[in-house]
Coordinates of C-alpha atoms and ligand atoms in Angstrom, one line a residue:
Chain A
X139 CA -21.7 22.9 54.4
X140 CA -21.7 26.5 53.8
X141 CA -18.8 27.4 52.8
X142 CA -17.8 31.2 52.4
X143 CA -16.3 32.4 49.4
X144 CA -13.5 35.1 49.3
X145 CA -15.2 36.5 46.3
X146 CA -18.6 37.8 45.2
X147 CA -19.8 40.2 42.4
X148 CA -17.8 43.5 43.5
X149 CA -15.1 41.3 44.2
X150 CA -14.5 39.0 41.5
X151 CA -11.8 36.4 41.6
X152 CA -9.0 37.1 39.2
X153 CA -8.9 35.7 35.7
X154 CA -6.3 32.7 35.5
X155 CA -5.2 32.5 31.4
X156 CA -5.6 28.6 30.5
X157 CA -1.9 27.6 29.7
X158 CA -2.3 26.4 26.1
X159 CA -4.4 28.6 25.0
X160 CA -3.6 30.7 21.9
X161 CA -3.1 33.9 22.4
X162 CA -2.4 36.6 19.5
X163 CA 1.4 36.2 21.2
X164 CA 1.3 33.0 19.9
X165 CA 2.6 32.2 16.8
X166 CA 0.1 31.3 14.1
X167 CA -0.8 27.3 14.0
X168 CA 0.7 25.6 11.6
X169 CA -1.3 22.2 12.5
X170 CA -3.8 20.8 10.7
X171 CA -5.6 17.2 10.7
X172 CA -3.1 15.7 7.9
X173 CA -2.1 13.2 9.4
X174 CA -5.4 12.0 10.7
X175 CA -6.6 12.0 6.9
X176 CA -3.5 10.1 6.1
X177 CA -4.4 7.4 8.8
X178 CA -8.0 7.3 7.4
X179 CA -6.9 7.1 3.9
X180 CA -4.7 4.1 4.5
X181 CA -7.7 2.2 6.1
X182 CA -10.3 3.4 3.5
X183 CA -8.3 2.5 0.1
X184 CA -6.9 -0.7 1.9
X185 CA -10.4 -2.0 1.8
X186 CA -10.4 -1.2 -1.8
X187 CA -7.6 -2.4 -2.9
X188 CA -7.9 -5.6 -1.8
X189 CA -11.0 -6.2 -4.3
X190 CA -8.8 -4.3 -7.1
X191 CA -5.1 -6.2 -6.5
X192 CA -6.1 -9.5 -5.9
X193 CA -8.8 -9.1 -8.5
X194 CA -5.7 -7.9 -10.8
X195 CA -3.8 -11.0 -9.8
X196 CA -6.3 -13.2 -10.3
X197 CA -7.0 -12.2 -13.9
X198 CA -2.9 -11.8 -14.2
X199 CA -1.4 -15.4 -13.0
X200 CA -4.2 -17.9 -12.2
X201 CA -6.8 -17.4 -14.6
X202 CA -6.6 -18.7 -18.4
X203 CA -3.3 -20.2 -18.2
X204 CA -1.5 -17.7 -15.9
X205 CA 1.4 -15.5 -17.4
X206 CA 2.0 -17.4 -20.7
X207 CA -1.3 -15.6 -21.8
X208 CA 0.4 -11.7 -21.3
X209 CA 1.3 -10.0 -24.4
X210 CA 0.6 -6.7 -26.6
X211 CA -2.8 -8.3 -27.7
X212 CA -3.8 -9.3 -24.6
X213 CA -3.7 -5.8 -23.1
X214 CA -5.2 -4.4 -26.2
X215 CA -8.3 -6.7 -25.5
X216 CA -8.5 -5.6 -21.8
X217 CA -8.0 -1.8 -22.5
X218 CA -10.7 -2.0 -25.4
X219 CA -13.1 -2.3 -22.3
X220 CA -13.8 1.2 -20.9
X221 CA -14.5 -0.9 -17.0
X222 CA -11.2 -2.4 -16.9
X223 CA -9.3 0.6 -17.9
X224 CA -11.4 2.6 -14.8
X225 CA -10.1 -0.6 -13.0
X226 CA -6.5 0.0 -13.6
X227 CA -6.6 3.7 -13.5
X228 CA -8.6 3.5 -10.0
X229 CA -5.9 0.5 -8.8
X230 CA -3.1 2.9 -10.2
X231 CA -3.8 6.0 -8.3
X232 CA -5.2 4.2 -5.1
X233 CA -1.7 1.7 -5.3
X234 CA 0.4 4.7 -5.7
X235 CA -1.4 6.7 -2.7
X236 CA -1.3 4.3 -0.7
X237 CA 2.2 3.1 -1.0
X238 CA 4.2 6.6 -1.0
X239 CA 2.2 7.3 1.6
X240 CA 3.3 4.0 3.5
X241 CA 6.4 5.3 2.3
X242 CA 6.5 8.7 4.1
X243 CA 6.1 7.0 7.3
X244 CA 8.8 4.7 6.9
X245 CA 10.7 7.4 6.1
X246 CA 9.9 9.7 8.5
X247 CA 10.8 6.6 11.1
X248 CA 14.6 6.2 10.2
X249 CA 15.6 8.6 8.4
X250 CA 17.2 10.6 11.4
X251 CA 19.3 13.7 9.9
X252 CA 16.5 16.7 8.6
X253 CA 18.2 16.5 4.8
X254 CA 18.2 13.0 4.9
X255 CA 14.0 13.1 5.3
X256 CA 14.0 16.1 3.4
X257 CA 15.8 14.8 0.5
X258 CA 14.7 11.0 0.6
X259 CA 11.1 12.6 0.5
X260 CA 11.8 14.5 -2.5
X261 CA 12.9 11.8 -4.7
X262 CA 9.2 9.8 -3.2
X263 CA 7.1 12.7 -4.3
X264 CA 8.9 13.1 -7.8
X265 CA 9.1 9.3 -8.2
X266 CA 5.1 8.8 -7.2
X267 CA 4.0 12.1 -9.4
X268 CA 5.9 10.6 -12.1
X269 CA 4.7 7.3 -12.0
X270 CA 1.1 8.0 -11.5
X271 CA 1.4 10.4 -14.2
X272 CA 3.0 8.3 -16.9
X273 CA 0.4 5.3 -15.8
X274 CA -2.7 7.1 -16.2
X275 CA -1.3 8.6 -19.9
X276 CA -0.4 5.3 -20.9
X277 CA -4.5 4.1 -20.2
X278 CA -5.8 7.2 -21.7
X279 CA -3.1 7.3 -25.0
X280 CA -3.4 3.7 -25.6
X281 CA -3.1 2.6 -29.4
X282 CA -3.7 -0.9 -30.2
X283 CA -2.9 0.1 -34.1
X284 CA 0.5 1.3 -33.0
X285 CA 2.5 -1.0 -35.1
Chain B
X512 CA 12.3 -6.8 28.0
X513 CA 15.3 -4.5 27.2
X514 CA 15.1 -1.1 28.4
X515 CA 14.8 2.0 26.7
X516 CA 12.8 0.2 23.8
X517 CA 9.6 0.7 22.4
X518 CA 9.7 -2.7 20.6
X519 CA 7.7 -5.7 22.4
X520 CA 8.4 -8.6 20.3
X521 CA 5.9 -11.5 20.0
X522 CA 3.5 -11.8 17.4
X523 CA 2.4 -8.0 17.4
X524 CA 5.4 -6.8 16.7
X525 CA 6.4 -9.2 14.2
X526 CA 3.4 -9.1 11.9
X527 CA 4.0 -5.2 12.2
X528 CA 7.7 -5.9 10.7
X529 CA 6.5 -7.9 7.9
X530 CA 3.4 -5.4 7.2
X531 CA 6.5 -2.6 6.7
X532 CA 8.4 -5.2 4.5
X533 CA 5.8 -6.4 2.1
X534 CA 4.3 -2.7 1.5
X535 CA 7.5 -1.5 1.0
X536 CA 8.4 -4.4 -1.4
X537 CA 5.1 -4.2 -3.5
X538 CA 5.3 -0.4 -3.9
X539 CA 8.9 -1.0 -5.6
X540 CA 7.5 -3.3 -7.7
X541 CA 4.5 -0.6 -8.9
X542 CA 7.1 1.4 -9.7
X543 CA 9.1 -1.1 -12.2
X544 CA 5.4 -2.4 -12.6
X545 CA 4.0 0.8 -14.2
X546 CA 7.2 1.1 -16.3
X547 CA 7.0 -1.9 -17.7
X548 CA 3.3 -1.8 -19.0
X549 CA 4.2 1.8 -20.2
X550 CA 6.5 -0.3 -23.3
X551 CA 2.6 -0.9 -25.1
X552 CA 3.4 3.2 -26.2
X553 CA 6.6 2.3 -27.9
X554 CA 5.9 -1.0 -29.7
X555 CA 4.3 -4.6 -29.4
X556 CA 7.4 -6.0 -29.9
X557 CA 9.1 -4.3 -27.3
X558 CA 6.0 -4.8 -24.8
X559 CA 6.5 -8.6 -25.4
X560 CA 9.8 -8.6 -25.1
X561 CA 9.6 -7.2 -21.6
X562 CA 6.7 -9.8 -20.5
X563 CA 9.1 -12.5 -21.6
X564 CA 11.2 -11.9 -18.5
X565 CA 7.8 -12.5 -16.1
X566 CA 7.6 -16.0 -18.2
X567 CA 11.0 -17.1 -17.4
X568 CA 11.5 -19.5 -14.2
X569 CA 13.5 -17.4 -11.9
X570 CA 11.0 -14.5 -12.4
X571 CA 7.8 -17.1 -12.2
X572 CA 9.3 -18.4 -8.5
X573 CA 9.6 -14.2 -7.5
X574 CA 5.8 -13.6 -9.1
X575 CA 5.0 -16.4 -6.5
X576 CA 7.0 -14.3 -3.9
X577 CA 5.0 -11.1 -4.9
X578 CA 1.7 -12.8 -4.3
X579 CA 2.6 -14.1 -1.0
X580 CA 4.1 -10.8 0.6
X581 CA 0.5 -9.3 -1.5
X582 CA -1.6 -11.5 0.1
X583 CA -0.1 -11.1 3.4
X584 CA -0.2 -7.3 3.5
X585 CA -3.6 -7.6 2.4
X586 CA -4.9 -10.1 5.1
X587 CA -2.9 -8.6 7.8
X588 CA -4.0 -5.0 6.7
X589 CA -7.9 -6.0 7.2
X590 CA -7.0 -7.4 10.7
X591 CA -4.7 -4.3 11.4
X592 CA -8.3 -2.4 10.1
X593 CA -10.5 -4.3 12.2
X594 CA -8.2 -3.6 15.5
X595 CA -8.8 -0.2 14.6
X596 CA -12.6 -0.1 14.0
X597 CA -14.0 -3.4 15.8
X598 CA -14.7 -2.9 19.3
X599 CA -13.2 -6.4 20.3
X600 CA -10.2 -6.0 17.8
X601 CA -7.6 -5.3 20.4
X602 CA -9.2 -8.4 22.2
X603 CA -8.7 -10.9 19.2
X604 CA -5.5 -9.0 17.6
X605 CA -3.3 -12.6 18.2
X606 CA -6.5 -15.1 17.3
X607 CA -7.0 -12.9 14.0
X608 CA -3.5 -13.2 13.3
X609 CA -2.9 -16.8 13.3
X610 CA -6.3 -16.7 10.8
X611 CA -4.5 -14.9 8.5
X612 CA -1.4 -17.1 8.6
X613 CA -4.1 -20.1 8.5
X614 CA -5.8 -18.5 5.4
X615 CA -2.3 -17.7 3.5
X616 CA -1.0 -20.7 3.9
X617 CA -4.4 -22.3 2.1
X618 CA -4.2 -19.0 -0.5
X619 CA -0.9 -20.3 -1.4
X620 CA -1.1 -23.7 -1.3
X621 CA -4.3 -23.1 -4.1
X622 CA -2.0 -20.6 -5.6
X623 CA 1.1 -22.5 -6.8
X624 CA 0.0 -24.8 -9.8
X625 CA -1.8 -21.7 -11.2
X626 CA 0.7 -19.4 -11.0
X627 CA 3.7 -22.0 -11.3
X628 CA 2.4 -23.5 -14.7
X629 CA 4.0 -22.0 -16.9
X630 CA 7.4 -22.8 -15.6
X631 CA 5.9 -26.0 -14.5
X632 CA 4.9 -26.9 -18.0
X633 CA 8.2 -25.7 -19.6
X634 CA 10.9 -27.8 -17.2
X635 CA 8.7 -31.0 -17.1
X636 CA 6.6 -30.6 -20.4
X637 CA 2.7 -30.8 -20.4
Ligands
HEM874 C1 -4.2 -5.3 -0.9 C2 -4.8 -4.5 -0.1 C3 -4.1 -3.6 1.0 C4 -4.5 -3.5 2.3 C5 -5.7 -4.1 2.9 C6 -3.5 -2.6 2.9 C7 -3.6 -2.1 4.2 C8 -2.8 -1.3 4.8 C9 -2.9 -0.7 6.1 C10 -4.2 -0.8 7.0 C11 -1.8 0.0 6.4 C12 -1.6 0.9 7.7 C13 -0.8 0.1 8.7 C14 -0.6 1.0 9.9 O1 -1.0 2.2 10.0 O2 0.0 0.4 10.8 C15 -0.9 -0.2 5.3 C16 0.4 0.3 5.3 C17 1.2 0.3 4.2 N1 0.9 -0.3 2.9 FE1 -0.8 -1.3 2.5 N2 -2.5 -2.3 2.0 C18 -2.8 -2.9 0.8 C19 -2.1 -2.7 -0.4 C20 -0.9 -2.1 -0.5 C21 -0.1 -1.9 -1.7 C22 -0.6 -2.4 -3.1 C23 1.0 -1.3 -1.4 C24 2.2 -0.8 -2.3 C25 2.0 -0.1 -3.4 C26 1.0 -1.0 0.0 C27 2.0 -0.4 0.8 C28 2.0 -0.1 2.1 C29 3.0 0.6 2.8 C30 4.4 0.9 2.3 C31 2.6 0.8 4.1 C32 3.3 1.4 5.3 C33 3.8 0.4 6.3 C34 4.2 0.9 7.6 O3 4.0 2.1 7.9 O4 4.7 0.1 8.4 N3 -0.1 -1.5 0.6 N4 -1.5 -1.0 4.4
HEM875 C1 3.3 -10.5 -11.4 C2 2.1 -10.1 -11.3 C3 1.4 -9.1 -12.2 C4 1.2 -9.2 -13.6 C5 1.6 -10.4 -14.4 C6 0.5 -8.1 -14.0 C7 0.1 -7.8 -15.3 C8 -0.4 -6.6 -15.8 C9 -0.8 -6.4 -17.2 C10 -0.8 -7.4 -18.3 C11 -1.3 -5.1 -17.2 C12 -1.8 -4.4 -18.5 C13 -3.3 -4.0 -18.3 C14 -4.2 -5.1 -17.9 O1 -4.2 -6.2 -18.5 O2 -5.0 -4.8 -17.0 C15 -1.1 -4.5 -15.9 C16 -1.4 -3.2 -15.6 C17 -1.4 -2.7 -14.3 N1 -1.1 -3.4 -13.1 FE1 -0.4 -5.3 -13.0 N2 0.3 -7.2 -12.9 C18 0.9 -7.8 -11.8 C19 0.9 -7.3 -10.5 C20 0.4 -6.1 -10.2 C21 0.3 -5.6 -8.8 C22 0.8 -6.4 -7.6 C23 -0.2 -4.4 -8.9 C24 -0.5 -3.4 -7.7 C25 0.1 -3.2 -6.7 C26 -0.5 -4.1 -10.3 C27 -1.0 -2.9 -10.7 C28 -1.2 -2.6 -12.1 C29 -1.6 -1.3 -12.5 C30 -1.8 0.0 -11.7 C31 -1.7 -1.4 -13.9 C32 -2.0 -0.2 -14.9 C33 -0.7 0.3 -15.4 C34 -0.8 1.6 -16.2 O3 -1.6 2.5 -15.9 O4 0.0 1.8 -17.2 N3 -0.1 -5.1 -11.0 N4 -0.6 -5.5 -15.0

């Protein structure tokens, strides 16, 4: 086998660019790795929330009689306890994640038309911000002397 | 198979449907969810009169609804996680699946007097 090549040192073979790469012709990247993060995420407070929601359903409607014991006072002994206020808060902003993130997929699946995702994303993002906000104020503000 | 779709049926593609529908359900409910509780900032009184709805029997049966989609998206969601993760996931996606269904159905069968009581209690006294 001795093959002979057409080219040597004073006779280099020419440079071939790689197709993809990026060039400064190329306009600048707008990827990132969002939606790998996003995927991860979803795995990562899944596991979490299982211990968190079921846990919350458990105390809520099997335990101690189920939902005849919910009132004002029963809240007000829960929330006295600094652990299950970082419960709820935690469950809040994980449950909330989680879900409007769920929800931009679904979205992003059928909602065809451009202002149709644009818009119906919108009203997710203001309705999650909103939600998460007033939850976690509620926790933080709450008054068991309000009356 | 039809053409020119990406959907296979079978059990894959079903549990994947009813993943969609129960995280789509439960996140509506976190919103009125969140809502609700927020009523301990205006007044007991109107706090309790909001919980009275959850103690009433139509709303008990749908509670009962809301921990079964729950549970499923939870038991399916740690099966959808361990096709991702476990190296023989893909291999046991169908065998997993019918243990979820196997462990719902026991999750809810131990699940109705508890949550059902109070209703329970109310129609046919205690
Ligand atoms: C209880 C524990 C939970 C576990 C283990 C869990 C797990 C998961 C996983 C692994 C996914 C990703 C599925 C995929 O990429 O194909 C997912 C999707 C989703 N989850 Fe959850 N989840 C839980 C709770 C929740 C809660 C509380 C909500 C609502 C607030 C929710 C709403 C959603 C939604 C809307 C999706 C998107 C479904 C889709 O794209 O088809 N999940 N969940
Ligand atoms: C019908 C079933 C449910 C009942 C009766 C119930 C009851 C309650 C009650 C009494 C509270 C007040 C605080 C406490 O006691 O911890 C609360 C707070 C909370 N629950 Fe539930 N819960 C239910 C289902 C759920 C589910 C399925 C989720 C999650 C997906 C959830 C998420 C939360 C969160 C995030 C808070 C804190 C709210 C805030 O920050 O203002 N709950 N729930």
């Amino acid at each position: 086998m001795n093959d002979v090549s057409l080219y040597d040192v004073d006779n280099p073979a020419p440079v071939i660019e790689p197709p993809r790469k990026r060039t400064k012709k190329t306009p600048k990247s707008t990827r990132t790795n969002f939606e790998l993060y996003g995927w991860l995420f979803m795995r990562l407070s899944g596991v979490v929330l299982v211990v968190l929601v079921l846990g919350h359903l458990l105390i809520q409607l099997v335990l101690d009689g189920g939902v005849s014991k919910i009132g004002f006072a029963f809240v007000a002994g829960r929330w006295a306890s600094p652990f299950w206020q970082g419960w709820d808060l935690c469950m809040l902003w994980l449950a909330m994640l989680h879900g409007a993130n769920g929800l931009r997929t679904v979205i992003n699946d059928y909602a065809q038309r451009d202002t149709t995702r644009f818009w119906l994303k919108m009203l997710l993002y203001t309705a999650t911000v909103f939600t998460v906000l007033l939850g976690t104020l509620v926790i933080f503000t709450f008054d068991p002397n309000i009356a | 198979m039809p053409a020119g779709t990406l959907y296979r049926g079978r059990e894959g593609m079903w549990s994947w449907v009813a993943h969609r529908v129960t995280g789509v359900l439960i996140f509506f409910f976190l919103f009125v969810h969140v809502l609700d509780t927020a009523l301990v900032r205006v007044s007991p009184e109107a706090y309790d009169d909001v919980v009275a709805t959850y103690k009433t029997p139509i709303v008990n049966v749908l509670e009962y609804g809301l921990v079964a989609a729950i549970l499923f998206h939870a038991l399916n969601g740690l099966r959808v996680i361990a096709v991702d993760f476990w190296s023989k996931g893909p291999k046991y996606q169908k065998q997993m699946l019918w243990t979820v269904v196997g462990v719902w159905v026991v999750l809810m069968a131990g699940a109705f007097y508890p949550v059902l009581q109070h209703t329970l209690r109310t129609l046919f006294g205690s």
